Amino acid sequence: MAKRLSRTSMVVLVCFVSAIAISADKANSGGKVVAAKSVKPQKLASVVVEAYLVQVSAKALREAGVSVIPSKSEEAISIPKLLSCMTVGKDKGTLISSTRVVVRDNEEATSTIQNTQNLKLPATTKTKKGPEESYRIHQYDSGTRTTVTIHVADDGLLRIQLSFDHSGLTFDMADKVKENIPPDLVSYKLTGIFDIKAGRSVIVGSEQSGDKGLFLVVRAEILK
């Protein structure tokens, strides 16, 4: 009789433990479902990306302490030196083009700007009384196309894939126009991927030809 009671007690104990385990699993799974439903989807950030194409003369760069071939870090171009070239001295730099694009995280945005400028160029007209000074109108087309893809990294850095293409006037042709010389044109392209801290400005590309240098400055900031 004692053995039968032990076996019966064992069976009851096993059934009781199994019931508790099943109830616990149901409770845990139910909790997980509730927790999953309570998690809100993460909102994608929007980032504003600004690109500035600046033209600076070689003389202005030298006056700002920029070496043709830098051998020290203090001789290299930087944002403060570039700003100095834009505000100090007779040969101030010129803003050739600027673009502002708002793009969402992991998406692409494109900005295209095109315009036509009419320049009044001097000309000489022959008449019966002799040559007379006159003028002629010449049209010059310019445009900028900027394509940006953004990725907001976990460490807070902004990874930017940029395609920048500009062509147009150099805007320093006043003396040449007076001398009846066609104005200078500029063309600049850059495609690359780089990381930048939010709110910082970085010189991402530059090119120098003759006595003129072109610098592409990019700034990015997360919109709140």
mmCIF file with all atom_site columns, C-alpha atoms in Angstrom:
data_model
loop_
_atom_site.group_PDB
_atom_site.id
_atom_site.type_symbol
_atom_site.label_atom_id
_atom_site.label_alt_id
_atom_site.label_comp_id
_atom_site.label_asym_id
_atom_site.label_entity_id
_atom_site.label_seq_id
_atom_site.pdbx_PDB_ins_code
_atom_site.Cartn_x
_atom_site.Cartn_y
_atom_site.Cartn_z
_atom_site.occupancy
_atom_site.B_iso_or_equiv
_atom_site.pdbx_formal_charge
_atom_site.auth_seq_id
_atom_site.auth_comp_id
_atom_site.auth_asym_id
_atom_site.auth_atom_id
_atom_site.pdbx_PDB_model_num
ATOM 1   C CA . MET A 1 1   ? 0.000  0.000   0.000   1.00 0.00 ? 1   MET A CA 1
ATOM 2   C CA . ALA A 1 2   ? 2.929  2.333   0.803   1.00 0.00 ? 2   ALA A CA 1
ATOM 3   C CA . LYS A 1 3   ? 4.539  1.751   -2.605  1.00 0.00 ? 3   LYS A CA 1
ATOM 4   C CA . ARG A 1 4   ? 1.253  2.520   -4.411  1.00 0.00 ? 4   ARG A CA 1
ATOM 5   C CA . LEU A 1 5   ? 0.977  5.827   -2.486  1.00 0.00 ? 5   LEU A CA 1
ATOM 6   C CA . SER A 1 6   ? 4.554  6.785   -3.441  1.00 0.00 ? 6   SER A CA 1
ATOM 7   C CA . ARG A 1 7   ? 3.939  6.135   -7.128  1.00 0.00 ? 7   ARG A CA 1
ATOM 8   C CA . THR A 1 8   ? 0.665  8.021   -7.033  1.00 0.00 ? 8   THR A CA 1
ATOM 9   C CA . SER A 1 9   ? 2.287  10.946  -5.287  1.00 0.00 ? 9   SER A CA 1
ATOM 10  C CA . MET A 1 10  ? 5.058  10.947  -7.867  1.00 0.00 ? 10  MET A CA 1
ATOM 11  C CA . VAL A 1 11  ? 2.575  11.078  -10.744 1.00 0.00 ? 11  VAL A CA 1
ATOM 12  C CA . VAL A 1 12  ? 0.681  13.946  -9.111  1.00 0.00 ? 12  VAL A CA 1
ATOM 13  C CA . LEU A 1 13  ? 3.921  15.829  -8.504  1.00 0.00 ? 13  LEU A CA 1
ATOM 14  C CA . VAL A 1 14  ? 5.038  15.461  -12.122 1.00 0.00 ? 14  VAL A CA 1
ATOM 15  C CA . CYS A 1 15  ? 1.668  16.658  -13.419 1.00 0.00 ? 15  CYS A CA 1
ATOM 16  C CA . PHE A 1 16  ? 1.746  19.613  -11.048 1.00 0.00 ? 16  PHE A CA 1
ATOM 17  C CA . VAL A 1 17  ? 5.248  20.679  -12.129 1.00 0.00 ? 17  VAL A CA 1
ATOM 18  C CA . SER A 1 18  ? 4.326  20.319  -15.822 1.00 0.00 ? 18  SER A CA 1
ATOM 19  C CA . ALA A 1 19  ? 1.267  22.481  -15.348 1.00 0.00 ? 19  ALA A CA 1
ATOM 20  C CA . ILE A 1 20  ? 3.335  25.190  -13.667 1.00 0.00 ? 20  ILE A CA 1
ATOM 21  C CA . ALA A 1 21  ? 5.929  25.113  -16.467 1.00 0.00 ? 21  ALA A CA 1
ATOM 22  C CA . ILE A 1 22  ? 3.252  25.405  -19.170 1.00 0.00 ? 22  ILE A CA 1
ATOM 23  C CA . SER A 1 23  ? 1.628  28.316  -17.353 1.00 0.00 ? 23  SER A CA 1
ATOM 24  C CA . ALA A 1 24  ? 4.990  30.047  -16.996 1.00 0.00 ? 24  ALA A CA 1
ATOM 25  C CA . ASP A 1 25  ? 5.753  29.667  -20.719 1.00 0.00 ? 25  ASP A CA 1
ATOM 26  C CA . LYS A 1 26  ? 2.367  31.115  -21.622 1.00 0.00 ? 26  LYS A CA 1
ATOM 27  C CA . ALA A 1 27  ? 2.915  34.035  -19.274 1.00 0.00 ? 27  ALA A CA 1
ATOM 28  C CA . ASN A 1 28  ? 6.397  34.719  -20.617 1.00 0.00 ? 28  ASN A CA 1
ATOM 29  C CA . SER A 1 29  ? 5.322  34.485  -24.246 1.00 0.00 ? 29  SER A CA 1
ATOM 30  C CA . GLY A 1 30  ? 2.411  36.789  -23.545 1.00 0.00 ? 30  GLY A CA 1
ATOM 31  C CA . GLY A 1 31  ? 4.763  39.286  -21.914 1.00 0.00 ? 31  GLY A CA 1
ATOM 32  C CA . LYS A 1 32  ? 7.060  39.218  -24.898 1.00 0.00 ? 32  LYS A CA 1
ATOM 33  C CA . VAL A 1 33  ? 4.174  39.914  -27.255 1.00 0.00 ? 33  VAL A CA 1
ATOM 34  C CA . VAL A 1 34  ? 3.064  42.870  -25.166 1.00 0.00 ? 34  VAL A CA 1
ATOM 35  C CA . ALA A 1 35  ? 6.638  44.181  -24.972 1.00 0.00 ? 35  ALA A CA 1
ATOM 36  C CA . ALA A 1 36  ? 7.063  43.886  -28.752 1.00 0.00 ? 36  ALA A CA 1
ATOM 37  C CA . LYS A 1 37  ? 3.837  45.785  -29.345 1.00 0.00 ? 37  LYS A CA 1
ATOM 38  C CA . SER A 1 38  ? 4.918  48.562  -26.982 1.00 0.00 ? 38  SER A CA 1
ATOM 39  C CA . VAL A 1 39  ? 8.164  49.259  -28.908 1.00 0.00 ? 39  VAL A CA 1
ATOM 40  C CA . LYS A 1 40  ? 7.748  52.277  -31.165 1.00 0.00 ? 40  LYS A CA 1
ATOM 41  C CA . PRO A 1 41  ? 9.407  52.268  -34.598 1.00 0.00 ? 41  PRO A CA 1
ATOM 42  C CA . GLN A 1 42  ? 12.508 54.466  -34.774 1.00 0.00 ? 42  GLN A CA 1
ATOM 43  C CA . LYS A 1 43  ? 12.017 57.641  -36.765 1.00 0.00 ? 43  LYS A CA 1
ATOM 44  C CA . LEU A 1 44  ? 14.444 58.270  -39.620 1.00 0.00 ? 44  LEU A CA 1
ATOM 45  C CA . ALA A 1 45  ? 16.476 61.437  -39.233 1.00 0.00 ? 45  ALA A CA 1
ATOM 46  C CA . SER A 1 46  ? 16.516 64.215  -41.827 1.00 0.00 ? 46  SER A CA 1
ATOM 47  C CA . VAL A 1 47  ? 19.848 65.875  -42.563 1.00 0.00 ? 47  VAL A CA 1
ATOM 48  C CA . VAL A 1 48  ? 20.510 69.193  -44.266 1.00 0.00 ? 48  VAL A CA 1
ATOM 49  C CA . VAL A 1 49  ? 23.620 69.137  -46.465 1.00 0.00 ? 49  VAL A CA 1
ATOM 50  C CA . GLU A 1 50  ? 25.155 72.356  -47.766 1.00 0.00 ? 50  GLU A CA 1
ATOM 51  C CA . ALA A 1 51  ? 27.824 72.515  -50.472 1.00 0.00 ? 51  ALA A CA 1
ATOM 52  C CA . TYR A 1 52  ? 29.818 75.665  -51.293 1.00 0.00 ? 52  TYR A CA 1
ATOM 53  C CA . LEU A 1 53  ? 32.162 76.071  -54.254 1.00 0.00 ? 53  LEU A CA 1
ATOM 54  C CA . VAL A 1 54  ? 34.663 78.858  -53.547 1.00 0.00 ? 54  VAL A CA 1
ATOM 55  C CA . GLN A 1 55  ? 37.241 80.422  -55.854 1.00 0.00 ? 55  GLN A CA 1
ATOM 56  C CA . VAL A 1 56  ? 40.369 81.979  -54.313 1.00 0.00 ? 56  VAL A CA 1
ATOM 57  C CA . SER A 1 57  ? 43.412 83.506  -55.978 1.00 0.00 ? 57  SER A CA 1
ATOM 58  C CA . ALA A 1 58  ? 46.878 82.089  -55.356 1.00 0.00 ? 58  ALA A CA 1
ATOM 59  C CA . LYS A 1 59  ? 47.940 85.478  -53.958 1.00 0.00 ? 59  LYS A CA 1
ATOM 60  C CA . ALA A 1 60  ? 45.155 85.430  -51.348 1.00 0.00 ? 60  ALA A CA 1
ATOM 61  C CA . LEU A 1 61  ? 46.129 81.904  -50.342 1.00 0.00 ? 61  LEU A CA 1
ATOM 62  C CA . ARG A 1 62  ? 49.765 82.904  -49.863 1.00 0.00 ? 62  ARG A CA 1
ATOM 63  C CA . GLU A 1 63  ? 48.722 85.894  -47.754 1.00 0.00 ? 63  GLU A CA 1
ATOM 64  C CA . ALA A 1 64  ? 46.656 83.537  -45.589 1.00 0.00 ? 64  ALA A CA 1
ATOM 65  C CA . GLY A 1 65  ? 49.711 81.352  -44.980 1.00 0.00 ? 65  GLY A CA 1
ATOM 66  C CA . VAL A 1 66  ? 48.821 78.512  -47.342 1.00 0.00 ? 66  VAL A CA 1
ATOM 67  C CA . SER A 1 67  ? 51.822 76.890  -49.022 1.00 0.00 ? 67  SER A CA 1
ATOM 68  C CA . VAL A 1 68  ? 51.731 75.589  -52.591 1.00 0.00 ? 68  VAL A CA 1
ATOM 69  C CA . ILE A 1 69  ? 53.076 72.263  -51.333 1.00 0.00 ? 69  ILE A CA 1
ATOM 70  C CA . PRO A 1 70  ? 52.555 72.176  -47.548 1.00 0.00 ? 70  PRO A CA 1
ATOM 71  C CA . SER A 1 71  ? 55.275 70.484  -45.513 1.00 0.00 ? 71  SER A CA 1
ATOM 72  C CA . LYS A 1 72  ? 53.634 71.281  -42.169 1.00 0.00 ? 72  LYS A CA 1
ATOM 73  C CA . SER A 1 73  ? 50.043 71.095  -40.968 1.00 0.00 ? 73  SER A CA 1
ATOM 74  C CA . GLU A 1 74  ? 49.929 74.867  -40.340 1.00 0.00 ? 74  GLU A CA 1
ATOM 75  C CA . GLU A 1 75  ? 50.779 75.476  -44.014 1.00 0.00 ? 75  GLU A CA 1
ATOM 76  C CA . ALA A 1 76  ? 47.769 73.524  -45.302 1.00 0.00 ? 76  ALA A CA 1
ATOM 77  C CA . ILE A 1 77  ? 44.403 74.997  -46.237 1.00 0.00 ? 77  ILE A CA 1
ATOM 78  C CA . SER A 1 78  ? 41.742 75.032  -43.515 1.00 0.00 ? 78  SER A CA 1
ATOM 79  C CA . ILE A 1 79  ? 38.265 76.461  -42.984 1.00 0.00 ? 79  ILE A CA 1
ATOM 80  C CA . PRO A 1 80  ? 39.566 79.487  -40.964 1.00 0.00 ? 80  PRO A CA 1
ATOM 81  C CA . LYS A 1 81  ? 42.177 80.279  -43.650 1.00 0.00 ? 81  LYS A CA 1
ATOM 82  C CA . LEU A 1 82  ? 39.606 79.923  -46.393 1.00 0.00 ? 82  LEU A CA 1
ATOM 83  C CA . LEU A 1 83  ? 37.250 82.301  -44.575 1.00 0.00 ? 83  LEU A CA 1
ATOM 84  C CA . SER A 1 84  ? 40.157 84.742  -44.198 1.00 0.00 ? 84  SER A CA 1
ATOM 85  C CA . CYS A 1 85  ? 40.678 84.646  -47.966 1.00 0.00 ? 85  CYS A CA 1
ATOM 86  C CA . MET A 1 86  ? 36.994 85.484  -48.416 1.00 0.00 ? 86  MET A CA 1
ATOM 87  C CA . THR A 1 87  ? 37.003 88.549  -46.150 1.00 0.00 ? 87  THR A CA 1
ATOM 88  C CA . VAL A 1 88  ? 40.518 90.016  -45.965 1.00 0.00 ? 88  VAL A CA 1
ATOM 89  C CA . GLY A 1 89  ? 42.654 91.711  -48.611 1.00 0.00 ? 89  GLY A CA 1
ATOM 90  C CA . LYS A 1 90  ? 42.047 93.133  -52.058 1.00 0.00 ? 90  LYS A CA 1
ATOM 91  C CA . ASP A 1 91  ? 41.999 89.771  -53.823 1.00 0.00 ? 91  ASP A CA 1
ATOM 92  C CA . LYS A 1 92  ? 39.059 88.344  -51.916 1.00 0.00 ? 92  LYS A CA 1
ATOM 93  C CA . GLY A 1 93  ? 37.677 84.928  -52.718 1.00 0.00 ? 93  GLY A CA 1
ATOM 94  C CA . THR A 1 94  ? 34.381 84.495  -54.518 1.00 0.00 ? 94  THR A CA 1
ATOM 95  C CA . LEU A 1 95  ? 31.467 82.177  -53.835 1.00 0.00 ? 95  LEU A CA 1
ATOM 96  C CA . ILE A 1 96  ? 30.877 80.472  -57.177 1.00 0.00 ? 96  ILE A CA 1
ATOM 97  C CA . SER A 1 97  ? 27.967 78.238  -56.233 1.00 0.00 ? 97  SER A CA 1
ATOM 98  C CA . SER A 1 98  ? 26.029 77.088  -53.167 1.00 0.00 ? 98  SER A CA 1
ATOM 99  C CA . THR A 1 99  ? 23.563 74.230  -52.722 1.00 0.00 ? 99  THR A CA 1
ATOM 100 C CA . ARG A 1 100 ? 21.324 73.231  -49.820 1.00 0.00 ? 100 ARG A CA 1
ATOM 101 C CA . VAL A 1 101 ? 19.683 69.797  -49.833 1.00 0.00 ? 101 VAL A CA 1
ATOM 102 C CA . VAL A 1 102 ? 17.550 68.100  -47.172 1.00 0.00 ? 102 VAL A CA 1
ATOM 103 C CA . VAL A 1 103 ? 17.729 64.301  -47.288 1.00 0.00 ? 103 VAL A CA 1
ATOM 104 C CA . ARG A 1 104 ? 16.438 61.552  -44.992 1.00 0.00 ? 104 ARG A CA 1
ATOM 105 C CA . ASP A 1 105 ? 18.626 58.849  -43.500 1.00 0.00 ? 105 ASP A CA 1
ATOM 106 C CA . ASN A 1 106 ? 19.509 56.118  -46.031 1.00 0.00 ? 106 ASN A CA 1
ATOM 107 C CA . GLU A 1 107 ? 17.848 58.031  -48.878 1.00 0.00 ? 107 GLU A CA 1
ATOM 108 C CA . GLU A 1 108 ? 18.978 60.146  -51.846 1.00 0.00 ? 108 GLU A CA 1
ATOM 109 C CA . ALA A 1 109 ? 18.193 63.725  -52.831 1.00 0.00 ? 109 ALA A CA 1
ATOM 110 C CA . THR A 1 110 ? 19.153 65.734  -55.910 1.00 0.00 ? 110 THR A CA 1
ATOM 111 C CA . SER A 1 111 ? 19.268 69.483  -56.489 1.00 0.00 ? 111 SER A CA 1
ATOM 112 C CA . THR A 1 112 ? 19.633 71.030  -59.952 1.00 0.00 ? 112 THR A CA 1
ATOM 113 C CA . ILE A 1 113 ? 20.098 74.761  -60.529 1.00 0.00 ? 113 ILE A CA 1
ATOM 114 C CA . GLN A 1 114 ? 20.395 76.326  -63.987 1.00 0.00 ? 114 GLN A CA 1
ATOM 115 C CA . ASN A 1 115 ? 20.460 79.957  -65.023 1.00 0.00 ? 115 ASN A CA 1
ATOM 116 C CA . THR A 1 116 ? 21.438 82.213  -67.912 1.00 0.00 ? 116 THR A CA 1
ATOM 117 C CA . GLN A 1 117 ? 23.334 85.480  -67.534 1.00 0.00 ? 117 GLN A CA 1
ATOM 118 C CA . ASN A 1 118 ? 23.399 88.295  -70.071 1.00 0.00 ? 118 ASN A CA 1
ATOM 119 C CA . LEU A 1 119 ? 26.705 90.148  -70.292 1.00 0.00 ? 119 LEU A CA 1
ATOM 120 C CA . LYS A 1 120 ? 27.056 93.513  -71.967 1.00 0.00 ? 120 LYS A CA 1
ATOM 121 C CA . LEU A 1 121 ? 30.259 93.275  -73.981 1.00 0.00 ? 121 LEU A CA 1
ATOM 122 C CA . PRO A 1 122 ? 31.800 96.331  -75.682 1.00 0.00 ? 122 PRO A CA 1
ATOM 123 C CA . ALA A 1 123 ? 31.912 96.415  -79.468 1.00 0.00 ? 123 ALA A CA 1
ATOM 124 C CA . THR A 1 124 ? 32.927 98.804  -82.242 1.00 0.00 ? 124 THR A CA 1
ATOM 125 C CA . THR A 1 125 ? 30.540 99.584  -85.101 1.00 0.00 ? 125 THR A CA 1
ATOM 126 C CA . LYS A 1 126 ? 31.747 101.068 -88.367 1.00 0.00 ? 126 LYS A CA 1
ATOM 127 C CA . THR A 1 127 ? 29.664 103.989 -89.669 1.00 0.00 ? 127 THR A CA 1
ATOM 128 C CA . LYS A 1 128 ? 30.065 106.648 -92.375 1.00 0.00 ? 128 LYS A CA 1
ATOM 129 C CA . LYS A 1 129 ? 31.230 109.057 -89.708 1.00 0.00 ? 129 LYS A CA 1
ATOM 130 C CA . GLY A 1 130 ? 33.784 106.543 -88.505 1.00 0.00 ? 130 GLY A CA 1
ATOM 131 C CA . PRO A 1 131 ? 33.892 103.846 -85.824 1.00 0.00 ? 131 PRO A CA 1
ATOM 132 C CA . GLU A 1 132 ? 31.417 104.190 -82.991 1.00 0.00 ? 132 GLU A CA 1
ATOM 133 C CA . GLU A 1 133 ? 31.550 102.462 -79.660 1.00 0.00 ? 133 GLU A CA 1
ATOM 134 C CA . SER A 1 134 ? 28.574 100.230 -78.962 1.00 0.00 ? 134 SER A CA 1
ATOM 135 C CA . TYR A 1 135 ? 27.910 96.962  -77.204 1.00 0.00 ? 135 TYR A CA 1
ATOM 136 C CA . ARG A 1 136 ? 26.600 93.472  -77.787 1.00 0.00 ? 136 ARG A CA 1
ATOM 137 C CA . ILE A 1 137 ? 24.764 91.081  -75.495 1.00 0.00 ? 137 ILE A CA 1
ATOM 138 C CA . HIS A 1 138 ? 26.188 87.614  -74.969 1.00 0.00 ? 138 HIS A CA 1
ATOM 139 C CA . GLN A 1 139 ? 24.432 84.886  -73.010 1.00 0.00 ? 139 GLN A CA 1
ATOM 140 C CA . TYR A 1 140 ? 26.290 82.484  -70.717 1.00 0.00 ? 140 TYR A CA 1
ATOM 141 C CA . ASP A 1 141 ? 24.645 79.424  -69.190 1.00 0.00 ? 141 ASP A CA 1
ATOM 142 C CA . SER A 1 142 ? 25.646 78.083  -65.773 1.00 0.00 ? 142 SER A CA 1
ATOM 143 C CA . GLY A 1 143 ? 24.365 75.243  -63.657 1.00 0.00 ? 143 GLY A CA 1
ATOM 144 C CA . THR A 1 144 ? 24.969 73.127  -60.586 1.00 0.00 ? 144 THR A CA 1
ATOM 145 C CA . ARG A 1 145 ? 23.797 69.573  -59.956 1.00 0.00 ? 145 ARG A CA 1
ATOM 146 C CA . THR A 1 146 ? 24.212 68.018  -56.516 1.00 0.00 ? 146 THR A CA 1
ATOM 147 C CA . THR A 1 147 ? 23.220 64.478  -55.517 1.00 0.00 ? 147 THR A CA 1
ATOM 148 C CA . VAL A 1 148 ? 23.486 63.398  -51.877 1.00 0.00 ? 148 VAL A CA 1
ATOM 149 C CA . THR A 1 149 ? 22.963 60.067  -50.132 1.00 0.00 ? 149 THR A CA 1
ATOM 150 C CA . ILE A 1 150 ? 23.161 60.142  -46.318 1.00 0.00 ? 150 ILE A CA 1
ATOM 151 C CA . HIS A 1 151 ? 23.620 57.528  -43.589 1.00 0.00 ? 151 HIS A CA 1
ATOM 152 C CA . VAL A 1 152 ? 23.502 58.392  -39.903 1.00 0.00 ? 152 VAL A CA 1
ATOM 153 C CA . ALA A 1 153 ? 25.960 56.047  -38.165 1.00 0.00 ? 153 ALA A CA 1
ATOM 154 C CA . ASP A 1 154 ? 25.596 54.739  -34.612 1.00 0.00 ? 154 ASP A CA 1
ATOM 155 C CA . ASP A 1 155 ? 28.593 56.783  -33.456 1.00 0.00 ? 155 ASP A CA 1
ATOM 156 C CA . GLY A 1 156 ? 26.904 60.029  -34.527 1.00 0.00 ? 156 GLY A CA 1
ATOM 157 C CA . LEU A 1 157 ? 28.989 60.515  -37.666 1.00 0.00 ? 157 LEU A CA 1
ATOM 158 C CA . LEU A 1 158 ? 27.234 61.337  -40.921 1.00 0.00 ? 158 LEU A CA 1
ATOM 159 C CA . ARG A 1 159 ? 28.391 59.278  -43.884 1.00 0.00 ? 159 ARG A CA 1
ATOM 160 C CA . ILE A 1 160 ? 27.792 61.261  -47.074 1.00 0.00 ? 160 ILE A CA 1
ATOM 161 C CA . GLN A 1 161 ? 27.955 60.062  -50.647 1.00 0.00 ? 161 GLN A CA 1
ATOM 162 C CA . LEU A 1 162 ? 28.230 63.211  -52.757 1.00 0.00 ? 162 LEU A CA 1
ATOM 163 C CA . SER A 1 163 ? 28.153 63.903  -56.474 1.00 0.00 ? 163 SER A CA 1
ATOM 164 C CA . PHE A 1 164 ? 28.786 67.576  -57.299 1.00 0.00 ? 164 PHE A CA 1
ATOM 165 C CA . ASP A 1 165 ? 28.937 69.072  -60.801 1.00 0.00 ? 165 ASP A CA 1
ATOM 166 C CA . HIS A 1 166 ? 29.174 72.782  -61.638 1.00 0.00 ? 166 HIS A CA 1
ATOM 167 C CA . SER A 1 167 ? 29.961 74.799  -64.751 1.00 0.00 ? 167 SER A CA 1
ATOM 168 C CA . GLY A 1 168 ? 29.631 78.513  -65.387 1.00 0.00 ? 168 GLY A CA 1
ATOM 169 C CA . LEU A 1 169 ? 31.283 81.922  -65.081 1.00 0.00 ? 169 LEU A CA 1
ATOM 170 C CA . THR A 1 170 ? 34.085 82.638  -62.651 1.00 0.00 ? 170 THR A CA 1
ATOM 171 C CA . PHE A 1 171 ? 32.576 86.028  -61.711 1.00 0.00 ? 171 PHE A CA 1
ATOM 172 C CA . ASP A 1 172 ? 35.925 87.835  -61.835 1.00 0.00 ? 172 ASP A CA 1
ATOM 173 C CA . MET A 1 173 ? 35.692 89.075  -65.430 1.00 0.00 ? 173 MET A CA 1
ATOM 174 C CA . ALA A 1 174 ? 34.969 92.793  -64.977 1.00 0.00 ? 174 ALA A CA 1
ATOM 175 C CA . ASP A 1 175 ? 38.347 93.943  -66.313 1.00 0.00 ? 175 ASP A CA 1
ATOM 176 C CA . LYS A 1 176 ? 38.273 91.467  -69.162 1.00 0.00 ? 176 LYS A CA 1
ATOM 177 C CA . VAL A 1 177 ? 34.820 92.584  -70.273 1.00 0.00 ? 177 VAL A CA 1
ATOM 178 C CA . LYS A 1 178 ? 36.057 96.185  -70.434 1.00 0.00 ? 178 LYS A CA 1
ATOM 179 C CA . GLU A 1 179 ? 38.913 95.032  -72.654 1.00 0.00 ? 179 GLU A CA 1
ATOM 180 C CA . ASN A 1 180 ? 36.510 93.088  -74.887 1.00 0.00 ? 180 ASN A CA 1
ATOM 181 C CA . ILE A 1 181 ? 37.950 89.762  -73.786 1.00 0.00 ? 181 ILE A CA 1
ATOM 182 C CA . PRO A 1 182 ? 35.509 86.867  -73.223 1.00 0.00 ? 182 PRO A CA 1
ATOM 183 C CA . PRO A 1 183 ? 35.033 86.065  -69.517 1.00 0.00 ? 183 PRO A CA 1
ATOM 184 C CA . ASP A 1 184 ? 36.584 82.999  -67.931 1.00 0.00 ? 184 ASP A CA 1
ATOM 185 C CA . LEU A 1 185 ? 34.518 79.884  -67.373 1.00 0.00 ? 185 LEU A CA 1
ATOM 186 C CA . VAL A 1 186 ? 34.947 77.298  -64.634 1.00 0.00 ? 186 VAL A CA 1
ATOM 187 C CA . SER A 1 187 ? 34.009 73.628  -64.464 1.00 0.00 ? 187 SER A CA 1
ATOM 188 C CA . TYR A 1 188 ? 34.310 71.452  -61.365 1.00 0.00 ? 188 TYR A CA 1
ATOM 189 C CA . LYS A 1 189 ? 33.219 67.891  -60.600 1.00 0.00 ? 189 LYS A CA 1
ATOM 190 C CA . LEU A 1 190 ? 33.613 65.736  -57.508 1.00 0.00 ? 190 LEU A CA 1
ATOM 191 C CA . THR A 1 191 ? 32.282 62.325  -56.537 1.00 0.00 ? 191 THR A CA 1
ATOM 192 C CA . GLY A 1 192 ? 33.172 60.747  -53.220 1.00 0.00 ? 192 GLY A CA 1
ATOM 193 C CA . ILE A 1 193 ? 32.175 59.241  -49.882 1.00 0.00 ? 193 ILE A CA 1
ATOM 194 C CA . PHE A 1 194 ? 33.274 60.774  -46.589 1.00 0.00 ? 194 PHE A CA 1
ATOM 195 C CA . ASP A 1 195 ? 32.320 61.048  -42.913 1.00 0.00 ? 195 ASP A CA 1
ATOM 196 C CA . ILE A 1 196 ? 31.548 64.330  -41.190 1.00 0.00 ? 196 ILE A CA 1
ATOM 197 C CA . LYS A 1 197 ? 30.436 65.364  -37.719 1.00 0.00 ? 197 LYS A CA 1
ATOM 198 C CA . ALA A 1 198 ? 27.062 67.064  -37.482 1.00 0.00 ? 198 ALA A CA 1
ATOM 199 C CA . GLY A 1 199 ? 27.399 70.840  -37.479 1.00 0.00 ? 199 GLY A CA 1
ATOM 200 C CA . ARG A 1 200 ? 30.974 70.813  -38.831 1.00 0.00 ? 200 ARG A CA 1
ATOM 201 C CA . SER A 1 201 ? 32.271 72.222  -42.134 1.00 0.00 ? 201 SER A CA 1
ATOM 202 C CA . VAL A 1 202 ? 34.873 70.285  -44.119 1.00 0.00 ? 202 VAL A CA 1
ATOM 203 C CA . ILE A 1 203 ? 36.858 71.006  -47.288 1.00 0.00 ? 203 ILE A CA 1
ATOM 204 C CA . VAL A 1 204 ? 36.129 67.826  -49.231 1.00 0.00 ? 204 VAL A CA 1
ATOM 205 C CA . GLY A 1 205 ? 37.805 68.748  -52.513 1.00 0.00 ? 205 GLY A CA 1
ATOM 206 C CA . SER A 1 206 ? 40.068 71.330  -54.136 1.00 0.00 ? 206 SER A CA 1
ATOM 207 C CA . GLU A 1 207 ? 41.712 72.037  -57.456 1.00 0.00 ? 207 GLU A CA 1
ATOM 208 C CA . GLN A 1 208 ? 44.142 74.698  -58.612 1.00 0.00 ? 208 GLN A CA 1
ATOM 209 C CA . SER A 1 209 ? 44.720 75.855  -62.168 1.00 0.00 ? 209 SER A CA 1
ATOM 210 C CA . GLY A 1 210 ? 46.953 78.831  -62.918 1.00 0.00 ? 210 GLY A CA 1
ATOM 211 C CA . ASP A 1 211 ? 46.492 81.544  -60.337 1.00 0.00 ? 211 ASP A CA 1
ATOM 212 C CA . LYS A 1 212 ? 43.028 80.365  -59.235 1.00 0.00 ? 212 LYS A CA 1
ATOM 213 C CA . GLY A 1 213 ? 42.056 77.682  -56.741 1.00 0.00 ? 213 GLY A CA 1
ATOM 214 C CA . LEU A 1 214 ? 38.671 76.026  -56.303 1.00 0.00 ? 214 LEU A CA 1
ATOM 215 C CA . PHE A 1 215 ? 37.543 74.608  -52.962 1.00 0.00 ? 215 PHE A CA 1
ATOM 216 C CA . LEU A 1 216 ? 34.413 72.587  -52.239 1.00 0.00 ? 216 LEU A CA 1
ATOM 217 C CA . VAL A 1 217 ? 33.175 72.977  -48.670 1.00 0.00 ? 217 VAL A CA 1
ATOM 218 C CA . VAL A 1 218 ? 30.455 70.716  -47.238 1.00 0.00 ? 218 VAL A CA 1
ATOM 219 C CA . ARG A 1 219 ? 28.491 71.196  -44.037 1.00 0.00 ? 219 ARG A CA 1
ATOM 220 C CA . ALA A 1 220 ? 25.857 68.832  -42.628 1.00 0.00 ? 220 ALA A CA 1
ATOM 221 C CA . GLU A 1 221 ? 23.496 69.009  -39.666 1.00 0.00 ? 221 GLU A CA 1
ATOM 222 C CA . ILE A 1 222 ? 20.718 66.771  -38.345 1.00 0.00 ? 222 ILE A CA 1
ATOM 223 C CA . LEU A 1 223 ? 17.330 68.472  -38.336 1.00 0.00 ? 223 LEU A CA 1
ATOM 224 C CA . LYS A 1 224 ? 15.344 68.226  -35.107 1.00 0.00 ? 224 LYS A CA 1
#
